[in-house]
Short mmCIF file of C-alpha atoms and ligand atoms in Angstrom, two decimals:
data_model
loop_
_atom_site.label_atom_id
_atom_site.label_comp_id
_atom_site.label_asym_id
_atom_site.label_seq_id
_atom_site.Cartn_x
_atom_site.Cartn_y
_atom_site.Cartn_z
CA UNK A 1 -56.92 -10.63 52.94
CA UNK A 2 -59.60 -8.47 51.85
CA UNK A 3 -58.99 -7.29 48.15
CA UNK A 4 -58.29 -3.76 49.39
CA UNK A 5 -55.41 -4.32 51.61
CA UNK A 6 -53.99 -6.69 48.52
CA UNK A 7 -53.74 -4.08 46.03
CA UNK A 8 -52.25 -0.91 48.60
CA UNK A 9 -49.74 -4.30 49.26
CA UNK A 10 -49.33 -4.71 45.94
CA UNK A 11 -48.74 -0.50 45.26
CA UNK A 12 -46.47 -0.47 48.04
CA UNK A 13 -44.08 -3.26 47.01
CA UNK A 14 -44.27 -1.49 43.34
CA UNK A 15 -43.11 1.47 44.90
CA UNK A 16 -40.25 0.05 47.01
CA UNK A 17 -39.28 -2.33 43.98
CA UNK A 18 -39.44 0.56 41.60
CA UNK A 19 -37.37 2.85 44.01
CA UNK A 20 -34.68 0.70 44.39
CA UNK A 21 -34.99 -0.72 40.67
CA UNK A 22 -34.51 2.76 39.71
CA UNK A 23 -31.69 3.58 42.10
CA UNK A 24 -29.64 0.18 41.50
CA UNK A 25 -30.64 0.54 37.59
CA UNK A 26 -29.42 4.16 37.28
CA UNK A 27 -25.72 4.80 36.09
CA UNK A 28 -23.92 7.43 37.31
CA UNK A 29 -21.31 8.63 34.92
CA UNK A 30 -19.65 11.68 36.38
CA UNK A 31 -19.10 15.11 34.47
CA UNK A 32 -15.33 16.00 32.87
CA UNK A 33 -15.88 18.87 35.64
CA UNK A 34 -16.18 16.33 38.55
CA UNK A 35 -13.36 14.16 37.80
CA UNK A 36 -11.20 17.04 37.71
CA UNK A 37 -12.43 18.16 41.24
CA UNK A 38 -11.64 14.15 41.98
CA UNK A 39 -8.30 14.89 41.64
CA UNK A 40 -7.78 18.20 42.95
CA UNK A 41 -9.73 16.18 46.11
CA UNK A 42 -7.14 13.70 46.34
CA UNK A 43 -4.16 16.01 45.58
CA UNK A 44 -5.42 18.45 48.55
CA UNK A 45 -5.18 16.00 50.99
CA UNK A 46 -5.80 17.69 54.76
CA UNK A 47 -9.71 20.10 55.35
CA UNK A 48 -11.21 21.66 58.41
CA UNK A 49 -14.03 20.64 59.65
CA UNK A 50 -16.33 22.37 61.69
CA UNK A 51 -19.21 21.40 63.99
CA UNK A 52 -20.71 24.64 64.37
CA UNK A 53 -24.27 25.05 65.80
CA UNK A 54 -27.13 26.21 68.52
CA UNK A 55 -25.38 23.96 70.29
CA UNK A 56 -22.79 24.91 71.03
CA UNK A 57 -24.34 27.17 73.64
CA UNK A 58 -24.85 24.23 76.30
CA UNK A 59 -21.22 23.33 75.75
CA UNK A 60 -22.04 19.68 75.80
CA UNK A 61 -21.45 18.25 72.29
CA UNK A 62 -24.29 18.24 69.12
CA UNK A 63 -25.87 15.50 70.49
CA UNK A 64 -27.08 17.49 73.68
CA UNK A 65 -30.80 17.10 71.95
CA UNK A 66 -30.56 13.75 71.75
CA UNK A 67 -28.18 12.83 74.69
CA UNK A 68 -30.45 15.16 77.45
CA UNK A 69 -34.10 14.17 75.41
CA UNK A 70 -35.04 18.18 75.08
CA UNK A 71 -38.43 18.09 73.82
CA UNK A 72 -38.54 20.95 70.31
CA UNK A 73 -40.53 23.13 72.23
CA UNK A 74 -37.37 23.60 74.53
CA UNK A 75 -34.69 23.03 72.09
CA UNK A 76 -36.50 25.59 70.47
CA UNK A 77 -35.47 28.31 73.27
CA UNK A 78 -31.63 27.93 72.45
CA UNK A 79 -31.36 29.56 68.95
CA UNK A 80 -32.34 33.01 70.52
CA UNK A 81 -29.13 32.43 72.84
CA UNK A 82 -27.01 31.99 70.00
CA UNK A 83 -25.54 35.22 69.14
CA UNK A 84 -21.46 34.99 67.96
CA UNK A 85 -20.60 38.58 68.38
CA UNK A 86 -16.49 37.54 67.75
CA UNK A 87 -17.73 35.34 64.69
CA UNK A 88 -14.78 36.28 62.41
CA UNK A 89 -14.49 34.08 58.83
CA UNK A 90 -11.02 35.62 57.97
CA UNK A 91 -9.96 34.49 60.98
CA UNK A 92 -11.21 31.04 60.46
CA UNK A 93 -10.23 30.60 57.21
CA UNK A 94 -6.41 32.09 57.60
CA UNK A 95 -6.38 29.24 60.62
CA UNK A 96 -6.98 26.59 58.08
CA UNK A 97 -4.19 28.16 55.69
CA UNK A 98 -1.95 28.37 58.09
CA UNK A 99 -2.75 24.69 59.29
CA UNK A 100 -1.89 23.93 55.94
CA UNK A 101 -5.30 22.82 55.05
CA UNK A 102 -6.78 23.13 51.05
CA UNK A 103 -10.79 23.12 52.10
CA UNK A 104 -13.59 23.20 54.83
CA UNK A 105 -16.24 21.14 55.74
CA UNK A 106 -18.55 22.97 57.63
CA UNK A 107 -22.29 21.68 59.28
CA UNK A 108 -24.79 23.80 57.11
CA UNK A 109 -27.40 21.50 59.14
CA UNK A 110 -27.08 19.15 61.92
CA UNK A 111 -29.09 16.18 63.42
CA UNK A 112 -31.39 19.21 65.76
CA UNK A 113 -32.29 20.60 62.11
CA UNK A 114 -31.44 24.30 62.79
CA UNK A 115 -30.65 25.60 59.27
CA UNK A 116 -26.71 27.85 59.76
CA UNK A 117 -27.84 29.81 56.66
CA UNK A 118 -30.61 32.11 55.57
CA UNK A 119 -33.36 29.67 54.51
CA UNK A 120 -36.58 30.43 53.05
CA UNK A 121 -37.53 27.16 53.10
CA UNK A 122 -37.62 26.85 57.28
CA UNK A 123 -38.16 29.67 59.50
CA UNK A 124 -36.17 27.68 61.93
CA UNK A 125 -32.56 29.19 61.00
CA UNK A 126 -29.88 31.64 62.39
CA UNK A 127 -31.13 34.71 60.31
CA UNK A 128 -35.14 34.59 61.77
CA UNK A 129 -34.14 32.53 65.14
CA UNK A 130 -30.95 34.19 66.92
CA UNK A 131 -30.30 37.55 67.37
CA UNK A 132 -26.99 37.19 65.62
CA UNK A 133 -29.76 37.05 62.51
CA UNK A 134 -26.49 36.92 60.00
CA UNK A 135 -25.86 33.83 57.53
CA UNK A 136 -23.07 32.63 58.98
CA UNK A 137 -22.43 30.52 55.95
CA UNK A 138 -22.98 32.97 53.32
CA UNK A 139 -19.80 34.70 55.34
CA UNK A 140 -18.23 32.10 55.39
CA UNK A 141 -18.36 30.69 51.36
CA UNK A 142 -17.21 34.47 50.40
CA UNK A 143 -13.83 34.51 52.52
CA UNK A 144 -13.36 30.90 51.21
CA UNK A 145 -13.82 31.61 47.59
CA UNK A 146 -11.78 34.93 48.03
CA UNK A 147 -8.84 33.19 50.04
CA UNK A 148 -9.08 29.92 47.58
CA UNK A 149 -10.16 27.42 50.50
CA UNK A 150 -12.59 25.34 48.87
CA UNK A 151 -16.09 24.83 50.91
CA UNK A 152 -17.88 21.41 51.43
CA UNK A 153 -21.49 21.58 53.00
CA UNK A 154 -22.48 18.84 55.71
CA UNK A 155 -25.88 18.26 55.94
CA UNK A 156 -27.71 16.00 57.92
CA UNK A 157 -30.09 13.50 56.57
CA UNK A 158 -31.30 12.43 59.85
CA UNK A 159 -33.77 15.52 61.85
CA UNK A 160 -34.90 15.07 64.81
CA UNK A 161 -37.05 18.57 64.44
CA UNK A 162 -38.69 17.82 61.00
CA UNK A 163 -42.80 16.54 61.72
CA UNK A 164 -42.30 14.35 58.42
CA UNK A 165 -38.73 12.87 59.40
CA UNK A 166 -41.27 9.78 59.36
CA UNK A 167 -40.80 7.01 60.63
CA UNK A 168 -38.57 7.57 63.39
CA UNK A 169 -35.22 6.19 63.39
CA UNK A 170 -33.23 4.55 66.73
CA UNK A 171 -33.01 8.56 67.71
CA UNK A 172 -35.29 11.39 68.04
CA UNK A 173 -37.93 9.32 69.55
CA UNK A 174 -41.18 10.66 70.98
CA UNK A 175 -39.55 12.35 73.52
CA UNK A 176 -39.31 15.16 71.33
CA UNK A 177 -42.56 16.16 71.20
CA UNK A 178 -43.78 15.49 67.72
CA UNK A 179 -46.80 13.38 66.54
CA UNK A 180 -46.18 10.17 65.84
CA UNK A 181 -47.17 10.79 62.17
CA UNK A 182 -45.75 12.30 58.81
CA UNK A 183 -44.44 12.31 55.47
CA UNK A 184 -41.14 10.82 54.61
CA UNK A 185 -41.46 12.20 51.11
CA UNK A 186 -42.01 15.29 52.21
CA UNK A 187 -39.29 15.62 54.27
CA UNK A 188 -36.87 14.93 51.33
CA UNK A 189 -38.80 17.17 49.54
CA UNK A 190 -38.06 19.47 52.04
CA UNK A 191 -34.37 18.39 52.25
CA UNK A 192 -33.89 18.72 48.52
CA UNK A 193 -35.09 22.28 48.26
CA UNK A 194 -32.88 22.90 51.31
CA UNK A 195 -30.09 21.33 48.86
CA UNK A 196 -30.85 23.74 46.27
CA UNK A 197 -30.61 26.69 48.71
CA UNK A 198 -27.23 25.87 49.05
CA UNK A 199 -26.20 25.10 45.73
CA UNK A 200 -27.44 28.32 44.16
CA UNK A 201 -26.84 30.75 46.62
CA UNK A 202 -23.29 30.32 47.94
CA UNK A 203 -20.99 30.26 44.79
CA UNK A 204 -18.75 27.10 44.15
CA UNK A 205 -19.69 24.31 46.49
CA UNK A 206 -17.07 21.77 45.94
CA UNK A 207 -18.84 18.72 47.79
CA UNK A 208 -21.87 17.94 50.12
CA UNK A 209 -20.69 16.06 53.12
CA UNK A 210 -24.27 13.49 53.85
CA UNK A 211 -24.62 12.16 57.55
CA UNK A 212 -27.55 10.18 58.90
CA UNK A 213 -28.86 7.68 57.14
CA UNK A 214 -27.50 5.07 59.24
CA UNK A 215 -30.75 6.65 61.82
CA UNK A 216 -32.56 4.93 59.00
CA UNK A 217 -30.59 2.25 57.21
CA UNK A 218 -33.50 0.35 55.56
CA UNK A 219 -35.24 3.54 54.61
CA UNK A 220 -36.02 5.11 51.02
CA UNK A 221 -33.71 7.61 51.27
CA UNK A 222 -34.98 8.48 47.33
CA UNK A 223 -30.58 8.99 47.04
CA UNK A 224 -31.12 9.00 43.27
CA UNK A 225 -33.26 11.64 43.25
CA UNK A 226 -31.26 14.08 45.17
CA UNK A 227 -27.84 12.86 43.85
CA UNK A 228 -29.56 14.07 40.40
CA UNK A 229 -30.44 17.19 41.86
CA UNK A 230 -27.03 17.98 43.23
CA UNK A 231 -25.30 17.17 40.56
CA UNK A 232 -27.32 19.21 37.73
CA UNK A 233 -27.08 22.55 40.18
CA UNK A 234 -23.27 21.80 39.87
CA UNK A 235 -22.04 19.06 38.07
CA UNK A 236 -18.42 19.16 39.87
CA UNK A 237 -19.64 19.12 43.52
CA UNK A 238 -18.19 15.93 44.76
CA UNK A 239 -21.39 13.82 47.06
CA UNK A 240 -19.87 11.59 49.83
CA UNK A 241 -22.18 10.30 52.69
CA UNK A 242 -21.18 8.49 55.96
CA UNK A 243 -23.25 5.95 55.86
CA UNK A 244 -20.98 3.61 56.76
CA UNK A 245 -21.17 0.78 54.15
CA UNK A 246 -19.94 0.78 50.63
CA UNK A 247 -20.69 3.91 48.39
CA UNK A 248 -23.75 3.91 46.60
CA UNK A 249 -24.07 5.00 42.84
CA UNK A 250 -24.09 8.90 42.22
CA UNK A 251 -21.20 9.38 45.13
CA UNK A 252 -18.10 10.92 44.63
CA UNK A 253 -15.55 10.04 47.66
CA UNK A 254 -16.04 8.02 50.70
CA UNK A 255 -15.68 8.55 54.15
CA UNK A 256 -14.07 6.93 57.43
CA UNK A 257 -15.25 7.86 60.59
CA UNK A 258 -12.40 8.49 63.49
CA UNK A 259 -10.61 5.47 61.88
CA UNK A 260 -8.26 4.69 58.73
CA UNK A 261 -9.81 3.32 55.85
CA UNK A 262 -10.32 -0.44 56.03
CA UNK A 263 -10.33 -0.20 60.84
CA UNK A 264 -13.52 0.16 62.56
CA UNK A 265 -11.93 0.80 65.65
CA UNK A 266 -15.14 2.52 66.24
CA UNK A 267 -17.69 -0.55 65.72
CA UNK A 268 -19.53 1.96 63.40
CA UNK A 269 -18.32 0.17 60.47
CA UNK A 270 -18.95 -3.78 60.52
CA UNK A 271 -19.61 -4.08 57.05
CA UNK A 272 -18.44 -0.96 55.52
CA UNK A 273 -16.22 -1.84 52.06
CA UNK A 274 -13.56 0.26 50.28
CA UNK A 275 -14.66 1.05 47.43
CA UNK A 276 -12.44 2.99 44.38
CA UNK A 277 -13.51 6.83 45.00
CA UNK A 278 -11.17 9.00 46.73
CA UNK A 279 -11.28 8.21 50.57
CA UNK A 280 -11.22 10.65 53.82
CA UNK A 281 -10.69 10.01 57.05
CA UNK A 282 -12.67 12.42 59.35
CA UNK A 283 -11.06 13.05 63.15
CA UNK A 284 -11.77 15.16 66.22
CA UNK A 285 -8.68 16.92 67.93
CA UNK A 286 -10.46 16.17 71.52
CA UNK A 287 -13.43 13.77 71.59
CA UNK A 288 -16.04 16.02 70.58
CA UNK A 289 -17.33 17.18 67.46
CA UNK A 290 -19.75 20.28 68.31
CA UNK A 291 -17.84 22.19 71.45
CA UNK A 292 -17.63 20.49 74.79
CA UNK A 293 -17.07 22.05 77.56
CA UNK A 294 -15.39 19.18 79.92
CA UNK A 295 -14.23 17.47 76.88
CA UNK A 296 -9.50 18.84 76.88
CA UNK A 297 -8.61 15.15 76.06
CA UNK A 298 -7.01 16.98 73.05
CA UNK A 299 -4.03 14.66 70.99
CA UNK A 300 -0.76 15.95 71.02
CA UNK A 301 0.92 17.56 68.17
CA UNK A 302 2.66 13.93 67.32
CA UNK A 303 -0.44 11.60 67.19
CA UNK A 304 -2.37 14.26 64.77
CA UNK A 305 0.61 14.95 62.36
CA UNK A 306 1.21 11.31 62.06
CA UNK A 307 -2.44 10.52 61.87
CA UNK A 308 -2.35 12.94 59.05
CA UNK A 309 0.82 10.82 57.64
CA UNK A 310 -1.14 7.75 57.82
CA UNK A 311 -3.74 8.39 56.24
CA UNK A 312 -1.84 9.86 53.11
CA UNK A 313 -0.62 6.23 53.47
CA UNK A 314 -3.92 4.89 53.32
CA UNK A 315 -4.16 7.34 49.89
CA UNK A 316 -6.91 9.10 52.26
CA UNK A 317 -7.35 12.59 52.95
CA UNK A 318 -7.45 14.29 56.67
CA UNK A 319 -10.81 15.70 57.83
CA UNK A 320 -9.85 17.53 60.81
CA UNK A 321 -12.49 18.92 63.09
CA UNK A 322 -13.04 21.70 65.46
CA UNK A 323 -16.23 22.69 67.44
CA UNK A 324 -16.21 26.62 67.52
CA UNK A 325 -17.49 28.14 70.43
CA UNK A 326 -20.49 29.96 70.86
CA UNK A 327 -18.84 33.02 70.65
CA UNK A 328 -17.49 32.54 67.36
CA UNK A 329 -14.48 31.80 68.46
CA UNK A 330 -11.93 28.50 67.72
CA UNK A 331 -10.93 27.03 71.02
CA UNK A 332 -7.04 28.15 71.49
CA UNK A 333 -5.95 24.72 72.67
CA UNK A 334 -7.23 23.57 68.81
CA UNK A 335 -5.81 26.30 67.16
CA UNK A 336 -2.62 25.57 69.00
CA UNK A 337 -2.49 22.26 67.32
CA UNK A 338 -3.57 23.59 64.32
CA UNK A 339 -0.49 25.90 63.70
CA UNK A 340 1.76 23.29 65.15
CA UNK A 341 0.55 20.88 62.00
CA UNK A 342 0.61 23.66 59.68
CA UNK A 343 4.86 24.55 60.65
CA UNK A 344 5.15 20.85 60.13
CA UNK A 345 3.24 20.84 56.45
CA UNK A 346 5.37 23.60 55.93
CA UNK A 347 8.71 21.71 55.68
CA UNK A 348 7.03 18.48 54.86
CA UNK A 349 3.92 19.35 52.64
CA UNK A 350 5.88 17.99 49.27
CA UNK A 351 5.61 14.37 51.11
CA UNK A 352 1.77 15.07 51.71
CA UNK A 353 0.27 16.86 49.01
CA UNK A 354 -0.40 15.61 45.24
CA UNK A 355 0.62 12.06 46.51
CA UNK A 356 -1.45 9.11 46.45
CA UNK A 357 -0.77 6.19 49.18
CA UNK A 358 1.96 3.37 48.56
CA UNK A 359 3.67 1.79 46.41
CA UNK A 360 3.91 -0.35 50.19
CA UNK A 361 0.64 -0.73 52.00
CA UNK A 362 0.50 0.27 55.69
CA UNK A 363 3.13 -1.42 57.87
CA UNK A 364 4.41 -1.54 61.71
CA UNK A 365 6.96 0.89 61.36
CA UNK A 366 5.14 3.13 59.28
CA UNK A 367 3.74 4.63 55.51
CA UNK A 368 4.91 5.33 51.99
CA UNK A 369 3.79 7.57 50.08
CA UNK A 370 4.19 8.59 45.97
CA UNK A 371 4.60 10.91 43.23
CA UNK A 372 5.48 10.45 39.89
CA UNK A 373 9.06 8.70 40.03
CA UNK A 374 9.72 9.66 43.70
CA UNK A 375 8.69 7.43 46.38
CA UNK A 376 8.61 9.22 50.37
CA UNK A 377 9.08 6.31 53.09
CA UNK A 378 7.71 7.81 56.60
CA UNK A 379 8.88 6.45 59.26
CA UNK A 380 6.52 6.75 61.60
CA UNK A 381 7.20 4.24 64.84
CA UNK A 382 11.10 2.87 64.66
CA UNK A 383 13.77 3.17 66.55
CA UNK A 384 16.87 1.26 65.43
CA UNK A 385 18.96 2.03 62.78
CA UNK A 386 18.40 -0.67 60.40
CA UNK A 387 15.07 -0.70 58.55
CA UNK A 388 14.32 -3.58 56.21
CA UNK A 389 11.44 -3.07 54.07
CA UNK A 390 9.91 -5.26 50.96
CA UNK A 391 10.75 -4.16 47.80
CA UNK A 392 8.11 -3.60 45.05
CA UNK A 393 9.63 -4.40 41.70
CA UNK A 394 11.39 -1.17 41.05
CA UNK A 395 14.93 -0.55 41.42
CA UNK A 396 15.85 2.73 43.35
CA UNK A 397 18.62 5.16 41.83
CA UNK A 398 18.83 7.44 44.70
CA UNK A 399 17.77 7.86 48.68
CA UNK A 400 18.29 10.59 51.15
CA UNK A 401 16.85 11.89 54.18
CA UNK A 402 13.90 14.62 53.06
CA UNK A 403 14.83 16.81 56.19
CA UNK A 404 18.31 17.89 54.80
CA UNK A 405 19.03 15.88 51.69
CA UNK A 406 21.66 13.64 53.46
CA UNK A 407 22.15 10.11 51.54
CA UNK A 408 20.94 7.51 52.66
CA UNK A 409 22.37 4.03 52.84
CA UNK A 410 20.76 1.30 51.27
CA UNK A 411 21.17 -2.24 50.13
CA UNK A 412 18.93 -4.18 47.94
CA UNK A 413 18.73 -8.01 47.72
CA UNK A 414 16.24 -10.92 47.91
CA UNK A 415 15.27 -10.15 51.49
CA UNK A 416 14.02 -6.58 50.59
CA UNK A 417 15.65 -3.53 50.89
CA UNK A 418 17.84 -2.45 54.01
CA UNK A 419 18.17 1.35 54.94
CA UNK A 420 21.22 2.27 57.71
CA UNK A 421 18.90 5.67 59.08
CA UNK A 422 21.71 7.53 61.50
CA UNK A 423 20.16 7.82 64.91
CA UNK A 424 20.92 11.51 65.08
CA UNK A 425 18.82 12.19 61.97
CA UNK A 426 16.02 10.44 63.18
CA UNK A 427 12.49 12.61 63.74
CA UNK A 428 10.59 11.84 66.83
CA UNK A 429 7.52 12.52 64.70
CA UNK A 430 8.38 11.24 61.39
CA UNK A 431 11.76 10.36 59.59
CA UNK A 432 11.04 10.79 55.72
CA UNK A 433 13.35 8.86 53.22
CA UNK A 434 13.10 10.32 49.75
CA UNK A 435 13.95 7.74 47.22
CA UNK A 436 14.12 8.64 43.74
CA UNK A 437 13.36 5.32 41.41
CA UNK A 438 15.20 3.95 38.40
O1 FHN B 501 -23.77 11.77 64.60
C1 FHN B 501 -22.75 12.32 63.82
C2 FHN B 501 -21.82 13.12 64.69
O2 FHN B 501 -22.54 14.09 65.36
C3 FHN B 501 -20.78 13.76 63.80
O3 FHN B 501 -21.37 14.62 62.89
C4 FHN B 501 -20.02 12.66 63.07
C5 FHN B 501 -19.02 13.28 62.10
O4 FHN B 501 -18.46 12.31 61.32
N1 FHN B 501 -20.91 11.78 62.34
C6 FHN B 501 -22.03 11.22 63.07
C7 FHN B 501 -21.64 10.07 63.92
O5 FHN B 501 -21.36 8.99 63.09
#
């Protein structure tokens, strides 16, 4: 090999090793601030999220780049048929108080790499691009911080508009249109000052919501670097990224894709680990993320509020999306669904919020969840009127039925603890057994 090639080898190894010697060296210890925002995270326990973008103007999903191969130059045409006249943040953000839900998640930038805010970093945004030419997000953060719904940013690691998202990944191949050259580095760069955009110029951002990197998995995704960044701008914004395997030092809460923490119903999972930040489960209400025209496979009011049960089981928060329209507008059947969980929270928030999953893992029949000295048993999927469940060391002093306070019996011995649930008090959604413990 002639001495050349050796010693760019050589660099290049350096390089790698030092990256990830420098990323699996560094510590992240994070700030009194952040911990705080750890708990209010876990304590909040149900967020919107919303798939908002160009788009949503072919009504097919926010894959439509990627799913119909449109070249940039034609993808490029869309933006200037984006223009959400009936765009209305109060209205979005009384939908999520009214669903009951503490924060949103919205896409600041998705996979086609149109920036939803006033950039000055990219031309290619909603302010120079549509004829809307509003920040959308700018709207949005000041309704949020005036109503008290904290704001999460998802961003997208993965572009498939960027010349230096270099090397491609398995999407945004050369259909696009770009040269088959460019400057990884420079993208993050480019990324990172996108970052700080959005951490200086929006208020309190309580978390960045990453997606992508699995487009990339063996990549130098330089996370130290902009895990630093984030987290001097503001110390308390919690960083989770979907990247589907175990979190990575610098993160703040991990995510589950369409599935409970520990499934991969999805297959996008196979080797993703829990690890011990605060968890979220992230859910459509149809199929689709970014708004779908054919897609009405919506869930019924049951399946959501009890997938919103479980996964307060599974001491995970509820990520639940909606793909606005490009209009501005919610779809009705999702804010339908929306209010219908937000009655429920209503009566049964107490069981929800400010508890953590257990003291009993997951089971058949259903969840448990905890607060200080009270213990809620859901049951979720059970029909007779005895219910034997293991006990867990602690004696209980009192049950009753959450809906009205009625007691509940119960016996205690070796084989567990029985619980005689009248059939007339039983909820088709969820039958909540409050037990207070000695
Ligand atoms: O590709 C994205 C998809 O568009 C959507 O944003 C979801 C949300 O969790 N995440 C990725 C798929 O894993």
């Amino acid at each position: 090999m002639k001495p050349i090639a050796r010693a760019a080898k050589c660099f290049l190894l350096l390089l790698a090793i030092s990256s990830i010697t420098t990323h699996a060296q560094w510590k992240y210890e994070p700030s009194a601030e952040n911990k705080k925002n750890r708990a209010w995270f876990q304590d909040a326990r149900f967020g919107l999220f919303i798939h908002w973008g160009v788009y949503s103007v072919l009504g097919d999903g926010e894959w439509v780049m990627n799913q119909q191969m449109i070249p940039i130059r034609n993808y490029e045409k869309i933006p200037a048929f984006f223009n959400p006249t009936e765009f209305d943040p109060k209205a979005w953000v009384q939908i999520a108080k009214a669903a009951g839900m503490k924060y949103i998640t919205i896409t600041s930038k998705h996979h086609d790499g149109f920036a939803m805010w006033d950039s000055k970093v990219s031309d290619y945004n909603i302010v120079k691009q549509t004829p809307y030419g509003k920040d959308v997000l700018k709207m949005l953060a000041d309704e949020c911080h005036k109503e008290g719904i904290r704001l999460f940013f998802y961003h997208s690691q993965l572009d498939w508009h960027h010349p230096d998202y270099f090397p491609r990944g398995f999407t945004g191949g050369s259909w696009t249109g770009r040269a088959e050259n460019g400057d990884m580095n420079k993208y993050l760069d480019y990324m990172d000052a996108q970052l700080t955009e959005l951490l200086t110029q929006y208020g309190d951002i309580a978390g960045i919501w990453f997606d992508g990197m699995w487009d990339k998995k063996d990549a130098d995704w330089r996370l130290a670097k902009t895990y630093k960044l984030i987290h001097q701008l503001q110390p308390g914004t919690l960083i989770g990224s979907n990247h589907h395997v175990a979190p990575y030092e610098g993160e703040d809460f991990q995510m589950f894709e369409k599935d409970l923490p520990g499934y991969n119903t999805t297959g996008f999972a196979p080797e993703q680990k829990i690890g011990d930040l605060p968890k979220e489960t992230c859910e459509t209400i149809n199929h689709s993320w970014g708004f779908n025209l054919k897609d009405d496979k919506h869930k019924s009011r049951k399946e959501l509020i009890q997938y919103l049960v479980k996964a307060a089981g599974y001491d995970a928060n509820f990520l639940l999306n909606v793909g606005p329209m490009p209009n501005g507008k919610i779809q009705p059947e999702h804010i339908e669904r929306l209010t219908q969980m937000g009655e429920w929270l209503t009566l049964n928030g107490e069981t929800i919020y400010g508890t953590r999953g257990g003291p009993l893992t997951a089971r058949h029949w259903g969840v448990t969840t905890q607060k200080g000295n009270t213990v809620f048993i859901h049951v979720l999927n059970w029909t007779d009127e005895s219910l034997v469940i293991p006990s867990w060391g602690k004696k209980i002093k009192s049950a009753k039925l959450f809906v009205d306070n009625t007691p509940v019996k119960f016996l205690e011995n070796e084989y567990g603890i029985t619980f005689k649930i009248p059939k007339s008090k039983m909820d088709d959604v969820d039958t909540i057994i409050e037990l207070e413990m000695k």
